[in-house]
Short mmCIF file of C-alpha atoms in Angstrom, two decimals:
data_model
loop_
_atom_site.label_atom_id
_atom_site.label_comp_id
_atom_site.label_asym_id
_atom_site.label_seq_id
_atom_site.Cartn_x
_atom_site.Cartn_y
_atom_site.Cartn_z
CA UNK X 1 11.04 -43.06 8.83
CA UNK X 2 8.76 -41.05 6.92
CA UNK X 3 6.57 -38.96 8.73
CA UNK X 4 3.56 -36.56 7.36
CA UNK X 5 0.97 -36.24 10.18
CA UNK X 6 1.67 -34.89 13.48
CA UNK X 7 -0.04 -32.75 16.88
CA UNK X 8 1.69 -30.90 18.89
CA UNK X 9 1.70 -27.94 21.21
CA UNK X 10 2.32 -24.51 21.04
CA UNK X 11 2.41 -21.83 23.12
CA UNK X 12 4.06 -17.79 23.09
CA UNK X 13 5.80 -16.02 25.60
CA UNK X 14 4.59 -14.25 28.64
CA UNK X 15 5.07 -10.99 28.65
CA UNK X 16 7.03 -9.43 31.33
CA UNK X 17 5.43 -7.49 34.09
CA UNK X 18 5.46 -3.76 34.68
CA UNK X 19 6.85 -2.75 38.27
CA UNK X 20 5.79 -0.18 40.81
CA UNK X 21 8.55 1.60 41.54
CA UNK X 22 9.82 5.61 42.72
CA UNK X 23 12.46 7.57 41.70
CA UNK X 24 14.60 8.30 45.29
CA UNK X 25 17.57 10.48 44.35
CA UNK X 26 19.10 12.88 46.99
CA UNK X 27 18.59 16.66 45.71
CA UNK X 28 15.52 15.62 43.76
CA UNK X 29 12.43 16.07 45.53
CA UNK X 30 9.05 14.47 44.23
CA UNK X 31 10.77 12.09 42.31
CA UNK X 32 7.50 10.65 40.95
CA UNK X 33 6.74 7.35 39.22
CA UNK X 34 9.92 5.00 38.00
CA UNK X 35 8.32 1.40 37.18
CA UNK X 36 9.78 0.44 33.87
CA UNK X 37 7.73 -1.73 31.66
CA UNK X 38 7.61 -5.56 31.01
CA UNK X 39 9.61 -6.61 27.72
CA UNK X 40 6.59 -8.80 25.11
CA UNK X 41 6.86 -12.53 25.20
CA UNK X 42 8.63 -14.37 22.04
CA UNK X 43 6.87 -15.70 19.22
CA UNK X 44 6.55 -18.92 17.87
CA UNK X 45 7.50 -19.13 14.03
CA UNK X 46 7.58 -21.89 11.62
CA UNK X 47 9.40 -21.54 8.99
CA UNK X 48 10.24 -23.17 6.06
CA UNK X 49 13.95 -25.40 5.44
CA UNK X 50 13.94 -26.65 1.92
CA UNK X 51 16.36 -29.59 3.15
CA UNK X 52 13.85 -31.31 5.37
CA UNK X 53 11.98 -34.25 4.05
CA UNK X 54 9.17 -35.74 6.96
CA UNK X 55 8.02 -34.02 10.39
CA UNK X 56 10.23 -36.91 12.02
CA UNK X 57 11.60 -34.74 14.12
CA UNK X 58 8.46 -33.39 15.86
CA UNK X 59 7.84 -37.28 16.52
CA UNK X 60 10.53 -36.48 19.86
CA UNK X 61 9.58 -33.44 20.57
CA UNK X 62 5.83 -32.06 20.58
CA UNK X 63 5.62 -28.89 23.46
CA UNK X 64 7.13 -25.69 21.83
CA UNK X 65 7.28 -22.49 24.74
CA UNK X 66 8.99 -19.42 23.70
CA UNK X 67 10.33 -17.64 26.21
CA UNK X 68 8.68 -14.93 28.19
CA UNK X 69 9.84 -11.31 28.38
CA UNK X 70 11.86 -9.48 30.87
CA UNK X 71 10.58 -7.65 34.06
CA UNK X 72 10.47 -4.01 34.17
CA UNK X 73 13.08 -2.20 36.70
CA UNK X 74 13.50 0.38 38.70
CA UNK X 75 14.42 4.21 37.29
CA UNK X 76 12.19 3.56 34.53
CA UNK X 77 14.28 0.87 32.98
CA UNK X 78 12.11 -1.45 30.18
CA UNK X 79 12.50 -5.08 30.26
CA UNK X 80 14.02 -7.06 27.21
CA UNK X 81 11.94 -8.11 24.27
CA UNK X 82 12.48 -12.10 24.22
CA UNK X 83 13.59 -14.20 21.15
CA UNK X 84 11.12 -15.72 19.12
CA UNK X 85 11.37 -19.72 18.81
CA UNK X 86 12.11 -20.45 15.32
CA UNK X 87 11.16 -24.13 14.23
CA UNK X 88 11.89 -25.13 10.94
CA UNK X 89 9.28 -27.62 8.73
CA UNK X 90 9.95 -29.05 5.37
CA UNK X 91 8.62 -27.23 2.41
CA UNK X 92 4.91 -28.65 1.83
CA UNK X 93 3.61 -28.04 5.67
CA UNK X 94 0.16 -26.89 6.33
CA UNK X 95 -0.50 -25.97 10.07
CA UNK X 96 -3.82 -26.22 11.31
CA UNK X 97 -5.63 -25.11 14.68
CA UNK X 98 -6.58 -29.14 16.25
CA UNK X 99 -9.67 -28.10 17.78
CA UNK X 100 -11.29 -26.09 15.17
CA UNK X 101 -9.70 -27.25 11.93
CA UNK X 102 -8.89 -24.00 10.54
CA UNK X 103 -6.00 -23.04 8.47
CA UNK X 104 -3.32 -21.30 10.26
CA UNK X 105 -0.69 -21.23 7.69
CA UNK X 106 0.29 -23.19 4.25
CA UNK X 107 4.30 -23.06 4.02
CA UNK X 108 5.71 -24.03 0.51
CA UNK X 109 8.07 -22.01 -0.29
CA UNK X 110 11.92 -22.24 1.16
CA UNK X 111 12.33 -19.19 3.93
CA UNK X 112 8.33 -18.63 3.88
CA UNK X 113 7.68 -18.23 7.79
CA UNK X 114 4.31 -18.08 9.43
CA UNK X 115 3.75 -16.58 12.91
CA UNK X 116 1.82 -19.70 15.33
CA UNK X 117 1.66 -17.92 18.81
CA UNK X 118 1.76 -14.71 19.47
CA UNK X 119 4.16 -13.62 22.94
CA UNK X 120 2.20 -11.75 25.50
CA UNK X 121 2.72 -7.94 25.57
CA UNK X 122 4.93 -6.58 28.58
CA UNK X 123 2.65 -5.38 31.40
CA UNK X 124 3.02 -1.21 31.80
CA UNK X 125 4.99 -0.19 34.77
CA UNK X 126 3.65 2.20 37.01
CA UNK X 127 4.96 5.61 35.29
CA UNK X 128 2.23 4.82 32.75
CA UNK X 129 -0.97 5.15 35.03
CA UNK X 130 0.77 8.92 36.35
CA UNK X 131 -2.54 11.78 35.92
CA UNK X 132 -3.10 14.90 37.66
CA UNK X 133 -5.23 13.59 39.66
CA UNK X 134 -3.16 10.37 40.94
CA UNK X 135 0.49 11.59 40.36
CA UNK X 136 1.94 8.24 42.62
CA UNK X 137 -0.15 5.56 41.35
CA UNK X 138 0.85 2.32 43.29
CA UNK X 139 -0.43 0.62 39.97
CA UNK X 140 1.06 -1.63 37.22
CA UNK X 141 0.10 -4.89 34.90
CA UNK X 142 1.38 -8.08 35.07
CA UNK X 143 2.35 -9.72 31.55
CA UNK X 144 0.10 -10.74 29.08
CA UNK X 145 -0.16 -14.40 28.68
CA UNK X 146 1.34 -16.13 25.58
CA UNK X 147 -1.02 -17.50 23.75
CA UNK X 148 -1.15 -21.35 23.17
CA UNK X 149 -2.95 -23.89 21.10
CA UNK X 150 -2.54 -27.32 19.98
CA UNK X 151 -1.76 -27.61 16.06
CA UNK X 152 -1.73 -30.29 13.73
CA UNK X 153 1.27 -30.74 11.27
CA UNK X 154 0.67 -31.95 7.34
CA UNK X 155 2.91 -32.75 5.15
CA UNK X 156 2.07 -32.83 1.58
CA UNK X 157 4.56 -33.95 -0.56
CA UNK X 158 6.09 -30.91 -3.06
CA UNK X 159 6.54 -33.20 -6.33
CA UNK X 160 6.12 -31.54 -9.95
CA UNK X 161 4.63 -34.99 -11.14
CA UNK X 162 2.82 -37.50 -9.24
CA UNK X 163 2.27 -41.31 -10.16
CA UNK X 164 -1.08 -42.22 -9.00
CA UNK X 165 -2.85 -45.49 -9.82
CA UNK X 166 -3.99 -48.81 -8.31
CA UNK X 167 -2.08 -51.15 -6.10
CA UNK X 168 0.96 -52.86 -7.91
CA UNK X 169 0.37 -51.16 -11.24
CA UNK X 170 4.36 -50.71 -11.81
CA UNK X 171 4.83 -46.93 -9.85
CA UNK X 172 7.61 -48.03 -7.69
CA UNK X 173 9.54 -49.81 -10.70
CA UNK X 174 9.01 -46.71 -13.05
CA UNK X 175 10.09 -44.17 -10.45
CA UNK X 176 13.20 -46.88 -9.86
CA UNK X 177 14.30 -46.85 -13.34
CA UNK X 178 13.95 -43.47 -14.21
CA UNK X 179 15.14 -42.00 -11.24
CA UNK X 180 18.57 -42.64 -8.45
CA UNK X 181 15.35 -43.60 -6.18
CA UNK X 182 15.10 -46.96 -4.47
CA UNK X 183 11.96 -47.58 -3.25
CA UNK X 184 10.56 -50.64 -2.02
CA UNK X 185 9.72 -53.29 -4.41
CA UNK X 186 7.38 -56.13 -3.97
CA UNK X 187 5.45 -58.44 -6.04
CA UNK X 188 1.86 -57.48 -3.22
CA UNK X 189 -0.39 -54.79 -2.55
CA UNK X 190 0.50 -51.68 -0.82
CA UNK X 191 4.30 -51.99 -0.82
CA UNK X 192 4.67 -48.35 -1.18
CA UNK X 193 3.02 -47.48 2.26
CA UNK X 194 4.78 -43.73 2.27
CA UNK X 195 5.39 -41.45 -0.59
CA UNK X 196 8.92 -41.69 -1.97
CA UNK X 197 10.95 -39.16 -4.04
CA UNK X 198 13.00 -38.87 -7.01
CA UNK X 199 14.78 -36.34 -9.55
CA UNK X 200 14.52 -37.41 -13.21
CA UNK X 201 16.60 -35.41 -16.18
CA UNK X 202 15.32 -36.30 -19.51
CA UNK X 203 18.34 -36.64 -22.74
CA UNK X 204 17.72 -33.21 -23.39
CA UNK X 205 19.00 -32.02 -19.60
CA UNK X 206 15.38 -31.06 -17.92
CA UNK X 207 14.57 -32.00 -14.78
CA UNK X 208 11.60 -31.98 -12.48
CA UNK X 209 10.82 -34.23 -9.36
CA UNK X 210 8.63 -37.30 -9.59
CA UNK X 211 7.02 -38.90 -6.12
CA UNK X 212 6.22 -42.34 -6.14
CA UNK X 213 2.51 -42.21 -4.27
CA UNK X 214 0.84 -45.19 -2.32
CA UNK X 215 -1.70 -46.98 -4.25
CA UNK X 216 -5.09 -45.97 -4.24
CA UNK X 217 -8.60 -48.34 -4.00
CA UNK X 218 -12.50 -47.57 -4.63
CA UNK X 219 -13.37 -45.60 -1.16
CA UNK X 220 -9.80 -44.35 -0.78
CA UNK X 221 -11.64 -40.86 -0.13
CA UNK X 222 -13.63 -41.92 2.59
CA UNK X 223 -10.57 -43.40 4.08
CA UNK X 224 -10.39 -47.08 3.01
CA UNK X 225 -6.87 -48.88 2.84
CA UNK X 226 -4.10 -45.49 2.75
CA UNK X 227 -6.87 -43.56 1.83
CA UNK X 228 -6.29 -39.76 2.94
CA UNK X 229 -2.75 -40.31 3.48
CA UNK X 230 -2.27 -40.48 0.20
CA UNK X 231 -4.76 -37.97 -1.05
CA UNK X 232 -2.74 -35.69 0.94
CA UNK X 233 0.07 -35.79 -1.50
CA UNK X 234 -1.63 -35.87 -4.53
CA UNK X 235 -2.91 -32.26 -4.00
CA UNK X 236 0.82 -30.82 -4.64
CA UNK X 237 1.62 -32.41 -7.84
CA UNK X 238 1.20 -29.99 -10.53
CA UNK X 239 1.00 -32.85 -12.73
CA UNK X 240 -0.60 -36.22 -12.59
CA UNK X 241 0.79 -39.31 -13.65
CA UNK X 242 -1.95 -41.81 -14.45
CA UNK X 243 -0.44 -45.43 -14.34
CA UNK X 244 -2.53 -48.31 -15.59
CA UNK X 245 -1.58 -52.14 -15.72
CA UNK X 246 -2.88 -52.81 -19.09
CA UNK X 247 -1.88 -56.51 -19.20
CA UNK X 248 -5.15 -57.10 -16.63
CA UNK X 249 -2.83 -59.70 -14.48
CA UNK X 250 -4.83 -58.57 -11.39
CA UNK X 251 -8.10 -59.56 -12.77
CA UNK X 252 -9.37 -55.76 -13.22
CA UNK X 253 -10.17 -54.19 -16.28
CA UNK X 254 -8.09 -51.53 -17.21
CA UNK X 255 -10.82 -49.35 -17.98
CA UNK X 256 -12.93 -49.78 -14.49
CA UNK X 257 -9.49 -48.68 -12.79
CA UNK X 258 -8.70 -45.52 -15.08
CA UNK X 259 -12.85 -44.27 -13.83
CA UNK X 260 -12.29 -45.46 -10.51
CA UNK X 261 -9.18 -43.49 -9.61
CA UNK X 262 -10.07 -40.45 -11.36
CA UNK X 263 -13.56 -40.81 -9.74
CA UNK X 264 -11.01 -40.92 -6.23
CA UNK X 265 -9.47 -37.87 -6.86
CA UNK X 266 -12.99 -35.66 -7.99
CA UNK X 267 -14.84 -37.19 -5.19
CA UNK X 268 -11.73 -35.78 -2.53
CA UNK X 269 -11.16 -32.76 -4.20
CA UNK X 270 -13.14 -31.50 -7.07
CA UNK X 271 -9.69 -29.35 -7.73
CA UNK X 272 -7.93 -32.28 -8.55
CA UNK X 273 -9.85 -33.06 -11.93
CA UNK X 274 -8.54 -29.89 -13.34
CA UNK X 275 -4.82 -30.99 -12.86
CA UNK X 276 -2.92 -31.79 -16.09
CA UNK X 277 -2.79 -35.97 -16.42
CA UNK X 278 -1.13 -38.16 -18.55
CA UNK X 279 -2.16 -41.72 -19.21
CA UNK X 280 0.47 -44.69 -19.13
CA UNK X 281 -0.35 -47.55 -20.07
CA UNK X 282 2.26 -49.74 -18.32
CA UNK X 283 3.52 -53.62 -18.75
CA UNK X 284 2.83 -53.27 -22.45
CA UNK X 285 5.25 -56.31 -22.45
CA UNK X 286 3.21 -59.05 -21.02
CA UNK X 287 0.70 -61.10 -23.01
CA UNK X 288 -2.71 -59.70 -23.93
CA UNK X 289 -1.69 -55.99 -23.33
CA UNK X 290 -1.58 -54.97 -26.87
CA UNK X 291 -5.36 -56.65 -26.90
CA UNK X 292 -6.29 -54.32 -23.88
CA UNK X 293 -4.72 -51.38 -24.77
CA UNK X 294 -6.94 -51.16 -27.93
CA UNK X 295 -10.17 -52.03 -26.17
CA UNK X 296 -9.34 -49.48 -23.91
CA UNK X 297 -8.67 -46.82 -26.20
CA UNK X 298 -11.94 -47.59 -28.22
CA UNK X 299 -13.69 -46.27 -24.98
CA UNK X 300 -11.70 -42.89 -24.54
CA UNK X 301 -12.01 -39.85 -26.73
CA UNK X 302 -10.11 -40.07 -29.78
CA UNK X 303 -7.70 -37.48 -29.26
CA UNK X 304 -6.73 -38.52 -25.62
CA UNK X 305 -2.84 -39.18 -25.58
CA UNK X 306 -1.67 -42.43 -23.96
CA UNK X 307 2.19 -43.56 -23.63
CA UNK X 308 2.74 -47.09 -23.74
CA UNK X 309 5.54 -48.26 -21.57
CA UNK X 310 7.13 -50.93 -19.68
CA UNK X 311 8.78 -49.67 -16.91
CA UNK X 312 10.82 -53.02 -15.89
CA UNK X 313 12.50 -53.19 -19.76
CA UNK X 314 12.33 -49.51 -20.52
CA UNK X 315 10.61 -49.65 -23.25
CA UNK X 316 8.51 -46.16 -24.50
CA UNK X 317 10.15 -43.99 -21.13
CA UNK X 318 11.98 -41.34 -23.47
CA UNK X 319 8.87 -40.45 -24.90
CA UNK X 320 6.86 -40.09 -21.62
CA UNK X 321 9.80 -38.17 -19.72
CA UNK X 322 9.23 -35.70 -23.07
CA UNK X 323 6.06 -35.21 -22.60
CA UNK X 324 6.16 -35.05 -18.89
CA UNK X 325 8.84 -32.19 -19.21
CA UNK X 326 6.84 -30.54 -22.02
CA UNK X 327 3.50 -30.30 -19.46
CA UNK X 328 5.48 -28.89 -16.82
CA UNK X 329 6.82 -26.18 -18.62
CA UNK X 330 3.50 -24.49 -19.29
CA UNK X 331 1.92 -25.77 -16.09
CA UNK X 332 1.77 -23.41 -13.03
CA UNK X 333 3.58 -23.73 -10.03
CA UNK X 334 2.76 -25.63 -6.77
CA UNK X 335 -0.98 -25.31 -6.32
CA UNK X 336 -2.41 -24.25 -3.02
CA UNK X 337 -4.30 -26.48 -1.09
CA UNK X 338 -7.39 -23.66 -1.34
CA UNK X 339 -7.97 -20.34 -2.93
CA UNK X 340 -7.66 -17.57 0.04
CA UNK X 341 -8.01 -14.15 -0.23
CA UNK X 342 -4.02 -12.19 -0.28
CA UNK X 343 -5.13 -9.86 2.53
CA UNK X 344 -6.11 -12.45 4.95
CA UNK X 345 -3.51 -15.03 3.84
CA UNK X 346 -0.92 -12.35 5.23
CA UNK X 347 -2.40 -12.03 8.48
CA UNK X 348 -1.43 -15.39 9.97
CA UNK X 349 -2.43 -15.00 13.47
CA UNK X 350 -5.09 -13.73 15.14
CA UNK X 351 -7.04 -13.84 18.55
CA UNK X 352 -10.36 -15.38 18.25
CA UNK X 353 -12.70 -13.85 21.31
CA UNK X 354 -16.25 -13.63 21.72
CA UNK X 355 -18.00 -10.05 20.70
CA UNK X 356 -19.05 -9.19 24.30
CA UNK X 357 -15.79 -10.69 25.46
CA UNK X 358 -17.29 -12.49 28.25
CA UNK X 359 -19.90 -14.88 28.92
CA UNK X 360 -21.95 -15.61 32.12
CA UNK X 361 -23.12 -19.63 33.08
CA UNK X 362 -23.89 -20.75 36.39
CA UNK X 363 -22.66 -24.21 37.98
CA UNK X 364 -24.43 -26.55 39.84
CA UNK X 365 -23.56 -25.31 43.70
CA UNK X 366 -25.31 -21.64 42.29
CA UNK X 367 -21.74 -19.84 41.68
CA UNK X 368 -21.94 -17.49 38.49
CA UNK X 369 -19.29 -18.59 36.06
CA UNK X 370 -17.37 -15.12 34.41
CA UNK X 371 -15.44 -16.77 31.01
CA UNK X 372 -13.87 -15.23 28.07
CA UNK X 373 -11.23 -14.48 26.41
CA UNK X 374 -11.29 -10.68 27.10
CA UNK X 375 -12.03 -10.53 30.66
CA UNK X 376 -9.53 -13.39 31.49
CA UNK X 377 -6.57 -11.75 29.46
CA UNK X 378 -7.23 -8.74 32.31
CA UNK X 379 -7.67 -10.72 35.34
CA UNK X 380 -4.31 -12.87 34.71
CA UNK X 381 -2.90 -9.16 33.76
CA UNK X 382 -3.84 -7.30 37.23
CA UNK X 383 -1.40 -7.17 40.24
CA UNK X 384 -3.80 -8.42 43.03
CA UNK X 385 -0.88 -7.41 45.61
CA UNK X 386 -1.70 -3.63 45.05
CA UNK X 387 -4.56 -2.34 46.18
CA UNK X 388 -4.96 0.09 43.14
CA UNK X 389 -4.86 -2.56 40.61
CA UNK X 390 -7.53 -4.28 42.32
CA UNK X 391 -9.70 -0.94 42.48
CA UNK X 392 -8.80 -0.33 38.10
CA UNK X 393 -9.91 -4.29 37.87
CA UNK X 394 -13.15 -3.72 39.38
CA UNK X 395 -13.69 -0.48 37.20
CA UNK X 396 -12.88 -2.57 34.13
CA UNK X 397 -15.09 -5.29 34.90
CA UNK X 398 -18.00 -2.56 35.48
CA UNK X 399 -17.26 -0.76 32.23
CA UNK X 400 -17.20 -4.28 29.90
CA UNK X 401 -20.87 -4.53 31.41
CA UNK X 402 -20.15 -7.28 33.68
CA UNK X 403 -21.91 -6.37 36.52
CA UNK X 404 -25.07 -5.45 34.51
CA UNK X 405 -24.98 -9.03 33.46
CA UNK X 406 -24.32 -10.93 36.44
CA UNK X 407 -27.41 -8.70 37.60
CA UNK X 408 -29.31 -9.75 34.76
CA UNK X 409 -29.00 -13.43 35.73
CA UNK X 410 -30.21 -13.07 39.30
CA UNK X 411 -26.70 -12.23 40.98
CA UNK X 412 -27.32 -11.08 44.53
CA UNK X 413 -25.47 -9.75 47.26
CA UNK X 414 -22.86 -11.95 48.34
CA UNK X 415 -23.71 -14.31 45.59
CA UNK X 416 -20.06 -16.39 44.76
CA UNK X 417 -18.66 -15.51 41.39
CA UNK X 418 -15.89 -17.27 39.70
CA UNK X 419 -13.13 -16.72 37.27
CA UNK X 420 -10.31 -18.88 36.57
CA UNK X 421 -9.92 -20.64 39.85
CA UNK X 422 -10.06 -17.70 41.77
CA UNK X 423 -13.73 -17.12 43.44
CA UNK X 424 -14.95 -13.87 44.86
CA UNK X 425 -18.46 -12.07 46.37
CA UNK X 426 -20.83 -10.09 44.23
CA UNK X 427 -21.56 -6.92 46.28
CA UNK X 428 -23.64 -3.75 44.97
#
């Protein structure tokens, strides 16, 4: 089964947390701080396996955890870095964030990997918060959080020459004859319903990769009949492959169908227009073709090229394969789905948090409703069981201007504030 369009979930390692420990040797007085620090969470990577085909296998399995780090330990012993998750997609992949749309990563390219989820940090052991002042700090962090998200999976097929055209035009038989591919075959509309692959060498040894596309109708860009799940392909062909049924057996003029596919492709992607296309004019063997093909060439420029074939007796294929070959050599390599800047195409993950790193909101019983990125990433870090981490908590919460704000909206003492699903009293 092919499959090219799949959600799943994703989320990094916790890091491990720092311990509060003391160094208690015989001989050794003031032994001082010994927590060790937390080991960072693992890392979710994709990366790319030129051997895979579809996303079938994400159809079985669609949560992805990495693993979190190791604890700290005593005598100021760090925990253990964890492993990243590696998962491997087929070349062609672009991952996207579900519930904003963005581009996480584009992976094309065999080996090309593309950090999803970043692991948590390892929380600092108590040896870290040692001053002058505070030489035995009962203090230390818990892990950071991994961080998760729900991604959606594309694959767009990696094909140096695309056939594109209307329903039952002759794509499937063409890609059958000059190719070891079988694809389905079928004297109706839409038999292709998935793209299908195949390598074609010409006489003169060249080879490229041809994919056999589902067929496309008027409104295929607003979705109508396979609509974007064919579009999606199309965009990685370096070169198009305009197939046209010039014996008019459908009823359609061969002309109409040449404007409306190409008007398809601009009205998708304006990108698309600028991709090299040939014209076939196919089933050049069936009664009144030779008629149409003229009529039709009367209303193109004069210096457009168009191959006459028939795919089914094989007539006219050297010629196209040539010129197919030809195009590809001075035709650049896989496009990109968009242009992006080289700098921020390397970073591939990033935190997304709001500038003040907390907002304040009230819900209907009165409580004041702390929520943000920031301030949540140091609540779930803080070791509640010590009373010094609760004290450097509250200090941190005064310093990113929470108080202030809670102020600012009316807060009171003995108010109830919330974070997470922990609640608490506002005092001054």
């Amino acid at each position: 089964m092919f499959v090219d369009h799949v959600k799943v979930y994703v989320r990094g390692g916790d890091g491990g947390d720092g311990m509060v420990a003391f160094r208690r040797e015989k001989y050794v007085p003031n032994g001082g701080p010994a927590g060790g620090d937390g080991g960072k969470g693992g890392n979710i990577v994709f990366i790319v396996q030129e051997g895979l085909r579809t996303l079938m296998d994400f159809r079985y399995k669609r949560i992805f955890k990495a693993e979190r780090g190791t604890h700290g330990m005593s005598a100021n012993k760090h925990g253990a870095k964890a492993e990243d998750y590696i998962i491997e997609v087929p070349p062609g992949t672009v991952v996207k964030d579900a519930d904003t749309g963005e581009t996480i990563a584009d992976l094309v390219e065999h080996g090309q990997t593309a950090v999803i989820a970043k692991g948590g940090r390892g929380g600092r052991g108590n040896s870290r918060f040692a001053t002058p002042a505070n030489p035995a700090p009962e203090l230390s962090e818990k892990g950071e959080p991994g961080f998760e998200r729900n991604v959606i999976l594309e694959l767009k097929v990696l094909a140096d020459a695309g056939l594109v055209g209307f329903p039952s035009v002759g794509k499937s038989t063409l890609l059958s004859v000059v190719s070891a591919a079988k694809p389905k075959i079928a004297e109706y509309h839409f038999t292709t319903i998935v793209p299908n692959l195949g390598m074609v060498e010409t006489e003169d040894q060249r080879s490229f990769a041809m994919a056999d596309l589902p067929g496309l109708i008027e409104g295929a860009h607003e979705g109508i009949g396979l609509g974007h799940q064919f579009l999606r392909h199309i965009e990685r062909t370096r070169v198009i492959i305009h197939v046209i049924d010039m014996s008019g057996m459908e009823g359609r003029d061969p002309y109409e169908d040449y404007v409306t596919i190409n008007e398809e492709l601009k009205q998708y992607n304006m990108r698309l227009t600028e991709r090299p296309q040939l014209i076939v004019a196919n089933k050049m063997d069936m009664p009144d073709s030779e008629e149409n093909l003229e009529a039709f060439r009367k209303k193109l420029p004069e210096d457009t090229k168009i191959f006459p074939i028939s795919a089914i007796s094989r007539m006219g294929l050297n010629n196209l394969l040539f010129a197919i070959a030809d195009l590809l050599e001075v035709t650049s390599e896989f496009p990109m789905i968009e242009e992006t800047d080289e700098s921020e195409s390397a970073v591939l993950y990033k935190y997304e948090s709001d500038s003040d790193g907390f907002s304040i909101s009230r819900d209907p019983d009165g409580a004041y409703v702390i929520s943000g990125y920031a301030v949540e990433r140091m609540f779930k870090m803080t070791d509640f069981s010590h009373e010094d981490s609760i004290r450097r908590f509250a200090r941190q919460m005064r310093g990113m201007g929470i108080d202030d704000a809670l102020r600012a909206k009316g807060a009171e003492d003995g108010d109830t504030v919330r974070l997470l699903e922990f609640e608490f009293e506002f005092t001054e």
